[in-house]
mmCIF file of C-alpha atoms in Angstrom:
data_model
loop_
_atom_site.group_PDB
_atom_site.id
_atom_site.type_symbol
_atom_site.label_atom_id
_atom_site.label_comp_id
_atom_site.label_asym_id
_atom_site.label_seq_id
_atom_site.Cartn_x
_atom_site.Cartn_y
_atom_site.Cartn_z
ATOM 1 C CA MET C 1 145.606 33.059 33.089
ATOM 2 C CA ARG C 2 148.242 35.655 32.774
ATOM 3 C CA GLN C 3 149.329 36.402 29.118
ATOM 4 C CA SER C 4 153.309 36.638 28.346
ATOM 5 C CA PHE C 5 154.567 39.660 26.762
ATOM 6 C CA ASP C 6 155.177 37.484 23.607
ATOM 7 C CA ASP C 7 151.440 36.604 23.373
ATOM 8 C CA ILE C 8 150.459 40.161 23.746
ATOM 9 C CA SER C 9 152.971 41.210 21.164
ATOM 10 C CA ALA C 10 151.736 38.577 18.690
ATOM 11 C CA GLN C 11 148.098 39.602 19.298
ATOM 12 C CA LEU C 12 149.168 43.250 18.521
ATOM 13 C CA LYS C 13 150.825 42.182 15.495
ATOM 14 C CA GLY C 14 147.782 40.323 14.341
ATOM 15 C CA ARG C 15 145.586 43.273 14.813
ATOM 16 C CA HIS C 16 147.947 45.493 12.946
ATOM 17 C CA ARG C 17 147.935 43.182 10.039
ATOM 18 C CA LYS C 18 144.079 43.029 9.947
ATOM 19 C CA SER C 19 143.939 47.010 9.975
ATOM 20 C CA ALA C 20 146.679 47.179 7.110
ATOM 21 C CA ARG C 21 144.696 44.491 5.269
ATOM 22 C CA LEU C 22 141.443 46.477 5.666
ATOM 23 C CA LYS C 23 143.294 49.741 4.658
ATOM 24 C CA TRP C 24 144.544 48.221 1.418
ATOM 25 C CA VAL C 25 141.048 46.781 0.646
ATOM 26 C CA SER C 26 139.553 49.964 1.252
ATOM 27 C CA MET C 27 142.130 51.863 -0.937
ATOM 28 C CA GLY C 28 141.606 49.157 -3.515
ATOM 29 C CA ALA C 29 137.797 49.718 -3.578
ATOM 30 C CA LEU C 30 138.310 53.466 -3.859
ATOM 31 C CA GLY C 31 140.907 52.982 -6.696
ATOM 32 C CA LEU C 32 138.555 50.447 -8.561
ATOM 33 C CA ALA C 33 135.801 53.146 -8.338
ATOM 34 C CA GLY C 34 138.053 55.900 -9.410
ATOM 35 C CA LEU C 35 139.036 53.764 -12.421
ATOM 36 C CA PHE C 36 135.229 52.944 -13.452
ATOM 37 C CA LEU C 37 134.654 56.633 -13.414
ATOM 38 C CA VAL C 38 137.647 57.489 -15.539
ATOM 39 C CA PHE C 39 136.596 54.936 -18.024
ATOM 40 C CA PHE C 40 133.007 56.059 -18.050
ATOM 41 C CA PHE C 41 133.956 59.554 -18.738
ATOM 42 C CA THR C 42 136.657 58.801 -21.106
ATOM 43 C CA ASP C 43 134.092 56.617 -23.031
ATOM 44 C CA MET C 44 131.590 59.234 -23.023
ATOM 45 C CA LEU C 45 133.992 61.823 -24.332
ATOM 46 C CA ILE C 46 135.243 59.674 -26.978
ATOM 47 C CA LYS C 47 131.629 58.881 -28.273
ATOM 48 C CA GLY C 48 130.084 62.133 -27.366
ATOM 49 C CA LEU C 49 132.339 65.046 -28.641
ATOM 50 C CA PRO C 50 131.901 64.123 -32.183
ATOM 51 C CA ALA C 51 128.264 64.837 -31.758
ATOM 52 C CA PHE C 52 129.363 68.668 -31.487
ATOM 53 C CA GLN C 53 130.883 68.724 -35.113
ATOM 54 C CA GLN C 54 128.618 68.262 -38.177
ATOM 55 C CA ALA C 55 129.938 67.682 -41.788
ATOM 56 C CA GLN C 56 129.018 70.515 -44.281
ATOM 57 C CA VAL C 57 129.899 70.475 -48.046
ATOM 58 C CA GLN C 58 130.204 73.508 -50.318
ATOM 59 C CA VAL C 59 128.122 73.185 -53.326
ATOM 60 C CA GLN C 60 126.424 75.231 -56.085
ATOM 61 C CA VAL C 61 122.842 75.987 -55.234
ATOM 62 C CA ASP C 62 120.637 77.096 -58.133
ATOM 63 C CA TYR C 63 117.447 78.773 -57.166
ATOM 64 C CA ASN C 64 115.403 78.097 -60.161
ATOM 65 C CA GLU C 65 111.615 77.653 -60.936
ATOM 66 C CA MET C 66 111.917 73.823 -60.820
ATOM 67 C CA ALA C 67 113.426 73.974 -57.300
ATOM 68 C CA GLN C 68 110.221 75.515 -55.948
ATOM 69 C CA ASP C 69 108.504 72.379 -56.518
ATOM 70 C CA ILE C 70 111.582 69.953 -56.582
ATOM 71 C CA PRO C 71 114.147 71.006 -54.296
ATOM 72 C CA LEU C 72 116.508 68.340 -55.490
ATOM 73 C CA ALA C 73 116.745 70.200 -58.802
ATOM 74 C CA ALA C 74 118.655 73.039 -56.824
ATOM 75 C CA VAL C 75 121.757 71.214 -56.665
ATOM 76 C CA GLU C 76 123.922 69.226 -59.195
ATOM 77 C CA GLU C 77 122.997 65.478 -59.540
ATOM 78 C CA ASP C 78 126.444 64.011 -58.426
ATOM 79 C CA VAL C 79 126.056 65.961 -55.026
ATOM 80 C CA ARG C 80 122.340 65.253 -54.339
ATOM 81 C CA PRO C 81 123.073 62.130 -52.320
ATOM 82 C CA LEU C 82 125.582 64.088 -50.061
ATOM 83 C CA VAL C 83 123.386 66.932 -49.258
ATOM 84 C CA SER C 84 120.910 66.471 -46.314
ATOM 85 C CA ARG C 85 117.342 66.158 -47.250
ATOM 86 C CA GLY C 86 116.329 68.608 -44.410
ATOM 87 C CA TYR C 87 118.405 71.432 -46.091
ATOM 88 C CA LEU C 88 116.834 70.657 -49.336
ATOM 89 C CA ARG C 89 113.430 71.019 -48.151
ATOM 90 C CA LEU C 90 114.200 74.613 -46.752
ATOM 91 C CA ILE C 91 114.985 75.783 -50.295
ATOM 92 C CA PRO C 92 111.300 76.484 -51.598
ATOM 93 C CA GLY C 93 110.798 78.485 -48.343
ATOM 94 C CA ARG C 94 113.928 80.414 -48.727
ATOM 95 C CA MET C 95 112.748 81.612 -52.096
ATOM 96 C CA GLU C 96 109.405 82.408 -50.752
ATOM 97 C CA ASP C 97 110.829 84.645 -48.002
ATOM 98 C CA ASN C 98 113.282 86.197 -50.317
ATOM 99 C CA PRO C 99 112.041 86.440 -53.878
ATOM 100 C CA ASP C 100 115.315 87.786 -54.923
ATOM 101 C CA LEU C 101 116.869 84.513 -54.851
ATOM 102 C CA LEU C 102 114.865 83.275 -57.557
ATOM 103 C CA GLY C 103 117.091 82.995 -60.690
ATOM 104 C CA THR C 104 120.327 83.044 -59.047
ATOM 105 C CA THR C 105 123.234 80.558 -58.567
ATOM 106 C CA ARG C 106 125.335 80.634 -55.552
ATOM 107 C CA MET C 107 128.304 78.521 -53.864
ATOM 108 C CA GLU C 108 127.094 77.818 -50.371
ATOM 109 C CA TRP C 109 128.030 75.751 -47.454
ATOM 110 C CA VAL C 110 125.180 73.376 -46.693
ATOM 111 C CA LEU C 111 124.391 70.729 -44.123
ATOM 112 C CA ALA C 112 125.704 67.009 -45.374
ATOM 113 C CA ASP C 113 123.804 63.847 -45.214
ATOM 114 C CA GLY C 114 124.485 61.918 -42.107
ATOM 115 C CA GLN C 115 126.214 59.271 -43.996
ATOM 116 C CA VAL C 116 128.610 61.958 -44.975
ATOM 117 C CA ASP C 117 129.229 63.180 -41.534
ATOM 118 C CA GLN C 118 129.960 59.458 -40.464
ATOM 119 C CA TYR C 119 132.403 58.992 -43.411
ATOM 120 C CA LEU C 120 134.412 62.146 -42.602
ATOM 121 C CA LYS C 121 134.530 60.998 -38.883
ATOM 122 C CA GLY C 122 135.917 57.637 -40.183
ATOM 123 C CA HIS C 123 133.066 55.258 -39.485
ATOM 124 C CA HIS C 124 131.412 52.714 -41.644
ATOM 125 C CA THR C 125 128.729 54.126 -43.759
ATOM 126 C CA ASN C 126 126.299 53.093 -46.482
ATOM 127 C CA LEU C 127 127.698 55.305 -49.163
ATOM 128 C CA SER C 128 128.471 53.897 -52.450
ATOM 129 C CA ALA C 129 132.152 53.736 -53.865
ATOM 130 C CA SER C 130 131.394 56.584 -56.335
ATOM 131 C CA GLU C 131 129.860 58.655 -53.422
ATOM 132 C CA GLU C 132 132.727 58.079 -51.457
ATOM 133 C CA SER C 133 134.960 59.220 -54.196
ATOM 134 C CA VAL C 134 133.124 62.444 -54.578
ATOM 135 C CA VAL C 135 133.244 63.039 -50.792
ATOM 136 C CA ASP C 136 136.903 62.605 -51.061
ATOM 137 C CA GLU C 137 137.384 64.814 -54.003
ATOM 138 C CA LEU C 138 135.258 67.562 -52.070
ATOM 139 C CA ALA C 139 137.561 67.120 -49.093
ATOM 140 C CA ALA C 140 140.665 67.479 -50.932
ATOM 141 C CA GLU C 141 139.452 70.542 -52.537
ATOM 142 C CA GLY C 142 138.478 71.930 -49.049
ATOM 143 C CA ARG C 143 134.845 71.969 -49.894
ATOM 144 C CA ALA C 144 133.762 69.079 -47.315
ATOM 145 C CA GLU C 145 134.747 69.527 -43.754
ATOM 146 C CA LEU C 146 133.357 69.076 -40.201
ATOM 147 C CA LYS C 147 132.375 72.288 -38.454
ATOM 148 C CA PHE C 148 130.819 73.253 -35.252
ATOM 149 C CA ASN C 149 127.211 71.708 -34.844
ATOM 150 C CA THR C 150 124.930 74.646 -33.946
ATOM 151 C CA ASN C 151 121.942 72.365 -34.760
ATOM 152 C CA PHE C 152 122.558 70.143 -31.891
ATOM 153 C CA PHE C 153 121.813 73.215 -29.597
ATOM 154 C CA THR C 154 119.251 75.029 -31.740
ATOM 155 C CA ARG C 155 116.896 72.369 -33.030
ATOM 156 C CA GLY C 156 114.551 69.779 -31.690
ATOM 157 C CA ASP C 157 114.406 66.031 -32.396
ATOM 158 C CA SER C 158 114.368 64.809 -35.954
ATOM 159 C CA LYS C 159 114.591 61.448 -37.814
ATOM 160 C CA MET C 160 117.191 62.741 -39.638
ATOM 161 C CA PRO C 161 120.552 62.560 -37.381
ATOM 162 C CA GLU C 162 122.428 65.573 -38.987
ATOM 163 C CA LEU C 163 119.326 67.773 -37.698
ATOM 164 C CA ALA C 164 118.466 66.256 -34.506
ATOM 165 C CA GLY C 165 119.167 68.537 -31.553
ATOM 166 C CA ILE C 166 118.475 69.070 -27.761
ATOM 167 C CA ALA C 167 116.640 72.383 -27.892
ATOM 168 C CA SER C 168 113.210 71.210 -27.499
ATOM 169 C CA ALA C 169 114.167 68.673 -24.975
ATOM 170 C CA ALA C 170 116.173 71.182 -22.976
ATOM 171 C CA MET C 171 113.228 73.809 -23.013
ATOM 172 C CA GLY C 172 111.000 71.003 -21.783
ATOM 173 C CA THR C 173 113.300 70.196 -19.009
ATOM 174 C CA VAL C 174 113.393 73.488 -17.829
ATOM 175 C CA MET C 175 109.703 74.127 -17.956
ATOM 176 C CA THR C 176 109.199 70.695 -16.077
ATOM 177 C CA LEU C 177 111.696 71.662 -13.371
ATOM 178 C CA LEU C 178 110.081 75.104 -12.898
ATOM 179 C CA VAL C 179 106.732 73.299 -11.992
ATOM 180 C CA THR C 180 108.412 70.809 -9.984
ATOM 181 C CA ILE C 181 110.370 73.446 -7.862
ATOM 182 C CA ALA C 182 107.249 75.688 -7.538
ATOM 183 C CA VAL C 183 105.099 72.926 -6.186
ATOM 184 C CA ALA C 184 107.604 70.853 -4.238
ATOM 185 C CA PHE C 185 109.644 73.753 -2.523
ATOM 186 C CA PRO C 186 106.909 75.547 -0.780
ATOM 187 C CA ILE C 187 104.999 72.535 0.174
ATOM 188 C CA GLY C 188 108.007 70.656 1.419
ATOM 189 C CA VAL C 189 109.384 73.280 3.483
ATOM 190 C CA MET C 190 106.158 74.048 5.075
ATOM 191 C CA THR C 191 105.458 70.374 5.929
ATOM 192 C CA ALA C 192 108.951 70.131 7.344
ATOM 193 C CA VAL C 193 108.389 73.411 9.552
ATOM 194 C CA TYR C 194 105.121 71.986 10.677
ATOM 195 C CA LEU C 195 106.492 68.670 11.619
ATOM 196 C CA GLU C 196 109.653 69.927 13.320
ATOM 197 C CA GLU C 197 108.496 73.044 14.998
ATOM 198 C CA PHE C 198 104.778 72.833 15.637
ATOM 199 C CA ALA C 199 103.224 69.411 15.476
ATOM 200 C CA PRO C 200 102.839 67.263 18.632
ATOM 201 C CA ASP C 201 104.721 64.016 19.110
ATOM 202 C CA ASN C 202 101.988 61.429 18.741
ATOM 203 C CA ARG C 203 101.400 58.371 16.892
ATOM 204 C CA PHE C 204 99.793 60.282 13.998
ATOM 205 C CA THR C 205 102.797 62.482 13.424
ATOM 206 C CA GLN C 206 105.175 59.548 13.811
ATOM 207 C CA MET C 207 103.144 57.703 11.360
ATOM 208 C CA ILE C 208 103.533 60.632 8.834
ATOM 209 C CA GLU C 209 107.513 60.673 9.394
ATOM 210 C CA ILE C 210 107.864 56.869 8.906
ATOM 211 C CA ASN C 211 105.664 57.312 5.391
ATOM 212 C CA ILE C 212 107.889 60.464 4.348
ATOM 213 C CA ASN C 213 110.907 58.390 5.067
ATOM 214 C CA ASN C 214 109.643 55.375 3.150
ATOM 215 C CA LEU C 215 108.615 57.552 0.185
ATOM 216 C CA ALA C 216 112.092 58.836 -0.236
ATOM 217 C CA ALA C 217 113.238 55.172 -0.797
ATOM 218 C CA ILE C 218 110.552 53.708 -3.118
ATOM 219 C CA PRO C 219 111.195 53.152 -6.849
ATOM 220 C CA SER C 220 110.770 56.416 -9.077
ATOM 221 C CA ILE C 221 108.713 54.479 -11.477
ATOM 222 C CA LEU C 222 105.784 54.258 -8.886
ATOM 223 C CA PHE C 223 105.648 58.001 -8.708
ATOM 224 C CA GLY C 224 105.071 57.801 -12.403
ATOM 225 C CA LEU C 225 102.132 55.387 -12.062
ATOM 226 C CA LEU C 226 100.816 57.659 -9.305
ATOM 227 C CA GLY C 227 101.067 60.828 -11.500
ATOM 228 C CA LEU C 228 99.151 58.904 -14.336
ATOM 229 C CA ALA C 229 96.304 57.921 -12.037
ATOM 230 C CA ILE C 230 95.837 61.209 -10.264
ATOM 231 C CA PHE C 231 97.009 64.054 -12.600
ATOM 232 C CA ILE C 232 95.997 62.418 -15.942
ATOM 233 C CA ASN C 233 93.303 60.141 -15.373
ATOM 234 C CA PHE C 234 91.411 61.942 -12.373
ATOM 235 C CA PHE C 235 92.311 65.697 -13.040
ATOM 236 C CA GLY C 236 92.294 65.490 -16.794
ATOM 237 C CA VAL C 237 96.238 67.284 -16.883
ATOM 238 C CA PRO C 238 97.289 67.111 -20.679
ATOM 239 C CA ARG C 239 99.392 64.092 -21.097
ATOM 240 C CA SER C 240 103.143 64.627 -22.217
ATOM 241 C CA SER C 241 103.074 68.109 -21.173
ATOM 242 C CA PRO C 242 105.488 69.936 -18.650
ATOM 243 C CA LEU C 243 102.648 70.546 -16.184
ATOM 244 C CA VAL C 244 101.970 66.786 -15.585
ATOM 245 C CA GLY C 245 105.668 65.947 -15.686
ATOM 246 C CA GLY C 246 106.423 68.844 -13.087
ATOM 247 C CA LEU C 247 103.660 67.659 -10.907
ATOM 248 C CA THR C 248 104.938 63.931 -11.054
ATOM 249 C CA LEU C 249 108.552 64.902 -10.231
ATOM 250 C CA ALA C 250 107.193 67.313 -7.476
ATOM 251 C CA LEU C 251 105.622 63.983 -5.835
ATOM 252 C CA MET C 252 108.994 62.270 -6.110
ATOM 253 C CA THR C 253 111.054 65.483 -4.852
ATOM 254 C CA LEU C 254 108.735 66.110 -1.897
ATOM 255 C CA PRO C 255 110.347 63.602 0.816
ATOM 256 C CA VAL C 256 113.695 64.734 -0.482
ATOM 257 C CA ILE C 257 113.006 68.364 0.454
ATOM 258 C CA ILE C 258 111.083 67.585 3.735
ATOM 259 C CA ILE C 259 113.926 65.530 5.093
ATOM 260 C CA ALA C 260 116.666 67.938 4.100
ATOM 261 C CA THR C 261 114.635 70.844 5.748
ATOM 262 C CA ARG C 262 114.176 68.998 8.784
ATOM 263 C CA THR C 263 117.771 68.136 8.959
ATOM 264 C CA ALA C 264 118.565 72.063 8.512
ATOM 265 C CA LEU C 265 116.001 73.062 11.125
ATOM 266 C CA ARG C 266 117.356 70.496 13.739
ATOM 267 C CA SER C 267 120.923 71.974 13.287
ATOM 268 C CA VAL C 268 119.779 75.383 14.573
ATOM 269 C CA PRO C 269 120.741 75.494 18.223
ATOM 270 C CA ASP C 270 117.891 75.682 20.727
ATOM 271 C CA THR C 271 119.549 78.962 22.344
ATOM 272 C CA ILE C 272 118.359 80.881 19.325
ATOM 273 C CA ARG C 273 114.800 79.844 19.870
ATOM 274 C CA HIS C 274 115.039 80.368 23.426
ATOM 275 C CA ALA C 275 116.354 84.054 23.137
ATOM 276 C CA ALA C 276 113.641 84.715 20.660
ATOM 277 C CA PHE C 277 111.115 83.504 23.138
ATOM 278 C CA GLY C 278 112.798 85.624 25.671
ATOM 279 C CA VAL C 279 112.050 88.962 23.987
ATOM 280 C CA GLY C 280 108.345 88.178 23.436
ATOM 281 C CA CYS C 281 108.453 86.649 20.026
ATOM 282 C CA SER C 282 105.418 84.097 19.089
ATOM 283 C CA ARG C 283 106.271 80.530 17.915
ATOM 284 C CA TRP C 284 105.654 81.366 14.407
ATOM 285 C CA GLN C 285 107.742 84.653 14.721
ATOM 286 C CA VAL C 286 110.475 82.451 16.076
ATOM 287 C CA VAL C 287 110.375 80.102 13.124
ATOM 288 C CA ARG C 288 109.690 82.823 10.374
ATOM 289 C CA ASP C 289 112.421 85.464 11.707
ATOM 290 C CA HIS C 290 115.034 83.405 13.225
ATOM 291 C CA VAL C 291 114.998 79.553 12.668
ATOM 292 C CA LEU C 292 114.260 79.825 8.920
ATOM 293 C CA PRO C 293 116.807 82.251 7.780
ATOM 294 C CA VAL C 294 119.503 80.553 9.566
ATOM 295 C CA SER C 295 118.691 77.163 8.039
ATOM 296 C CA MET C 296 117.936 78.174 4.651
ATOM 297 C CA PRO C 297 121.346 77.419 3.419
ATOM 298 C CA GLY C 298 120.841 73.945 4.380
ATOM 299 C CA ILE C 299 117.275 73.883 2.886
ATOM 300 C CA MET C 300 118.542 75.264 -0.419
ATOM 301 C CA THR C 301 121.299 72.746 -0.689
ATOM 302 C CA GLY C 302 118.784 69.887 -0.372
ATOM 303 C CA SER C 303 116.301 71.379 -2.711
ATOM 304 C CA ILE C 304 118.963 71.616 -5.289
ATOM 305 C CA ILE C 305 120.120 68.193 -4.955
ATOM 306 C CA GLY C 306 116.623 67.071 -5.089
ATOM 307 C CA LEU C 307 116.064 68.955 -8.147
ATOM 308 C CA ALA C 308 119.172 67.504 -9.820
ATOM 309 C CA GLN C 309 117.968 64.152 -8.927
ATOM 310 C CA ALA C 310 114.627 64.809 -10.491
ATOM 311 C CA MET C 311 116.246 66.149 -13.583
ATOM 312 C CA GLY C 312 118.115 62.900 -14.242
ATOM 313 C CA GLU C 313 114.706 60.815 -13.980
ATOM 314 C CA THR C 314 113.385 59.038 -16.866
ATOM 315 C CA ALA C 315 111.126 56.332 -15.533
ATOM 316 C CA PRO C 316 108.157 58.538 -14.090
ATOM 317 C CA LEU C 317 108.263 60.746 -17.116
ATOM 318 C CA ILE C 318 107.809 57.830 -19.535
ATOM 319 C CA ILE C 319 104.839 56.650 -17.624
ATOM 320 C CA VAL C 320 103.061 60.214 -18.279
ATOM 321 C CA GLY C 321 104.032 60.157 -21.858
ATOM 322 C CA MET C 322 107.107 62.552 -21.964
ATOM 323 C CA VAL C 323 108.827 60.473 -24.566
ATOM 324 C CA ALA C 324 107.025 62.197 -27.462
ATOM 325 C CA PHE C 325 108.575 63.240 -30.798
ATOM 326 C CA ILE C 326 108.902 67.052 -30.183
ATOM 327 C CA PRO C 327 110.626 68.781 -33.380
ATOM 328 C CA ASP C 328 109.629 72.240 -32.127
ATOM 329 C CA VAL C 329 110.358 74.191 -29.003
ATOM 330 C CA THR C 330 107.583 73.819 -26.374
ATOM 331 C CA ALA C 331 105.620 77.097 -26.015
ATOM 332 C CA THR C 332 103.370 76.534 -23.024
ATOM 333 C CA PHE C 333 103.213 74.296 -19.862
ATOM 334 C CA THR C 334 100.312 72.358 -21.350
ATOM 335 C CA ASP C 335 101.802 71.415 -24.878
ATOM 336 C CA ALA C 336 103.482 68.216 -25.573
ATOM 337 C CA ALA C 337 106.908 68.027 -24.679
ATOM 338 C CA THR C 338 109.860 65.920 -23.842
ATOM 339 C CA VAL C 339 112.965 66.192 -21.350
ATOM 340 C CA MET C 340 116.510 65.534 -21.898
ATOM 341 C CA PRO C 341 116.588 62.039 -19.968
ATOM 342 C CA ALA C 342 113.843 61.010 -22.245
ATOM 343 C CA GLN C 343 115.403 62.263 -25.519
ATOM 344 C CA ILE C 344 118.470 60.480 -24.673
ATOM 345 C CA PHE C 345 116.582 57.433 -24.080
ATOM 346 C CA THR C 346 114.835 57.775 -27.386
ATOM 347 C CA TRP C 347 118.088 58.457 -29.337
ATOM 348 C CA ALA C 348 119.541 55.289 -27.632
ATOM 349 C CA GLY C 349 116.954 53.132 -29.320
ATOM 350 C CA GLU C 350 117.599 54.464 -33.029
ATOM 351 C CA PRO C 351 119.263 51.916 -35.343
ATOM 352 C CA ASP C 352 121.291 54.658 -37.183
ATOM 353 C CA ARG C 353 124.723 54.900 -35.792
ATOM 354 C CA ALA C 354 124.888 58.578 -36.103
ATOM 355 C CA PHE C 355 122.461 58.792 -33.008
ATOM 356 C CA THR C 356 124.920 56.845 -31.156
ATOM 357 C CA GLU C 357 127.032 59.966 -30.700
ATOM 358 C CA LYS C 358 123.964 62.154 -30.323
ATOM 359 C CA THR C 359 123.247 59.947 -27.409
ATOM 360 C CA ALA C 360 126.629 60.278 -25.759
ATOM 361 C CA GLY C 361 126.711 64.114 -26.503
ATOM 362 C CA GLY C 362 123.157 64.384 -24.784
ATOM 363 C CA ILE C 363 124.696 62.507 -21.894
ATOM 364 C CA LEU C 364 127.613 64.812 -21.558
ATOM 365 C CA VAL C 365 125.227 67.944 -21.636
ATOM 366 C CA LEU C 366 123.153 66.331 -19.054
ATOM 367 C CA LEU C 367 126.053 65.532 -16.923
ATOM 368 C CA THR C 368 127.574 69.013 -17.107
ATOM 369 C CA ILE C 369 124.401 70.539 -15.807
ATOM 370 C CA LEU C 370 123.847 67.872 -12.902
ATOM 371 C CA ILE C 371 127.508 68.578 -12.036
ATOM 372 C CA ALA C 372 126.956 72.238 -12.003
ATOM 373 C CA LEU C 373 123.855 71.921 -9.871
ATOM 374 C CA ASN C 374 125.609 69.823 -7.183
ATOM 375 C CA ALA C 375 128.598 72.044 -7.278
ATOM 376 C CA THR C 376 126.233 74.988 -6.602
ATOM 377 C CA ALA C 377 124.640 73.131 -3.599
ATOM 378 C CA VAL C 378 128.146 72.450 -2.380
ATOM 379 C CA VAL C 379 129.187 76.315 -2.723
ATOM 380 C CA LEU C 380 126.036 77.578 -1.181
ATOM 381 C CA ARG C 381 126.673 75.268 1.760
ATOM 382 C CA LYS C 382 130.245 76.309 2.172
ATOM 383 C CA LYS C 383 129.469 79.867 1.819
ATOM 384 C CA PHE C 384 126.511 80.400 4.087
ATOM 385 C CA GLU C 385 127.244 77.379 6.421
ATOM 386 C CA ARG C 386 127.451 78.329 10.173
ATOM 387 C CA ARG C 387 129.242 76.443 12.752
ATOM 388 C CA TRP C 388 127.755 76.601 16.448
#
C-alpha cells in the first residue's frame, strides 16, 4: 500500500519531534547534573573554607614557677577559658627548653579555644555572656582575630578541634599509596602483558579474564575483608599500618591496572609487532622494546586513575583498622596510621560543631588532590597519545 506525501511528511515530523524531545531531555539531565555539582562544591566551599582560619587571641603570658606545675597560672583569670588548653599544656615544655623564659612576662598571640573560634565565625557556642563580652572587648582592641590555620596542615588528629589537623592522615595516605603502587603496578602490568601477548587462548585464560573483570566490579569492602583474612590473620602484618592498607588497596587496584594495560596494549597496531619480528626480534624483545614503550602513556593513565580511586576509598581501610586516633605523623610503614578518607569519616562523627568545618576542609583538600591526579592522567594521555 502506497503512502501519500502527506503521510510521509507527518511521519517525518513525528520523528523530528521525538528527536527534539530526546535532545531536550538529555540537555535537562546534563543541566541537572551540572546544578548538582555546583550545589555540592558551593556547599563544600561555604562549610570548608572557614577550616583554613583559626582564632587567636593576644594575652599576657607570665612564665612563672607556678606555671611549670599549673599551666593555667600563666594567663590571667578572665582570659583562661578563652585560651586553648592545648596551648597551655605546652608552656612547661617551652620553659624547660628555654630557661631564659622563667620570670618573664610577654604579650603573645596564642591559640584560642574552639568555642571562641566558632563565636568569631558567627556560630552558636557554649560561651557564657561574660566570656562573650571579653571576646568582644578583645576583638574591638584588635587582640582577637582569625588567622591562617597552620595547625590544619602541620598537626595530626586531636580531640580539641582547634588543634586537629590532617598532617598525620596525609602522611599515612602517601605511605599507603606508595605500597599500593609498588605492589599493584608491576604485578598488574606484567599480568596484562602475559595475558595479552603470551598466554594461549584457552578455557583457563578465559576464566582468568572473566574473574579479573568481575573483581573490578565487586564492592570495595570485600577487599577489606580479604585483606583482614590474608594479610593480618594469616601473614601477621601489623594492623592499622600503611603496609596492610597498601596491600589491601593493591588488591583492589590490580584489576583496574590490568584492564587499562590490556586496553593500551591492544591499541598498538600489529604492524609494529610484525616489523619487529621481521628484523629478528624475539617475542619478549618485541614486547619490551616496542609494544610497552608505545603503550606506556595509556598504562600510566590507567594506573593514575586507579591510584586516585584507591586514594578515595574508606571501607576497605576501616576493615583493616586504619581509623585509629593518630596525633603524630607516622614514621615507618609498620606503625599505626590513618588516611585522609578515614580521618574525614572520623571527624564527621564528632559531636562538636567545629569538627564540621574540619570535615568539609578535609574533603576540599582530598578533592583537590583527586582532581589533580585525574588532570595529570588527562595531560599525560594528551601529551603522549599517538594516533595510528
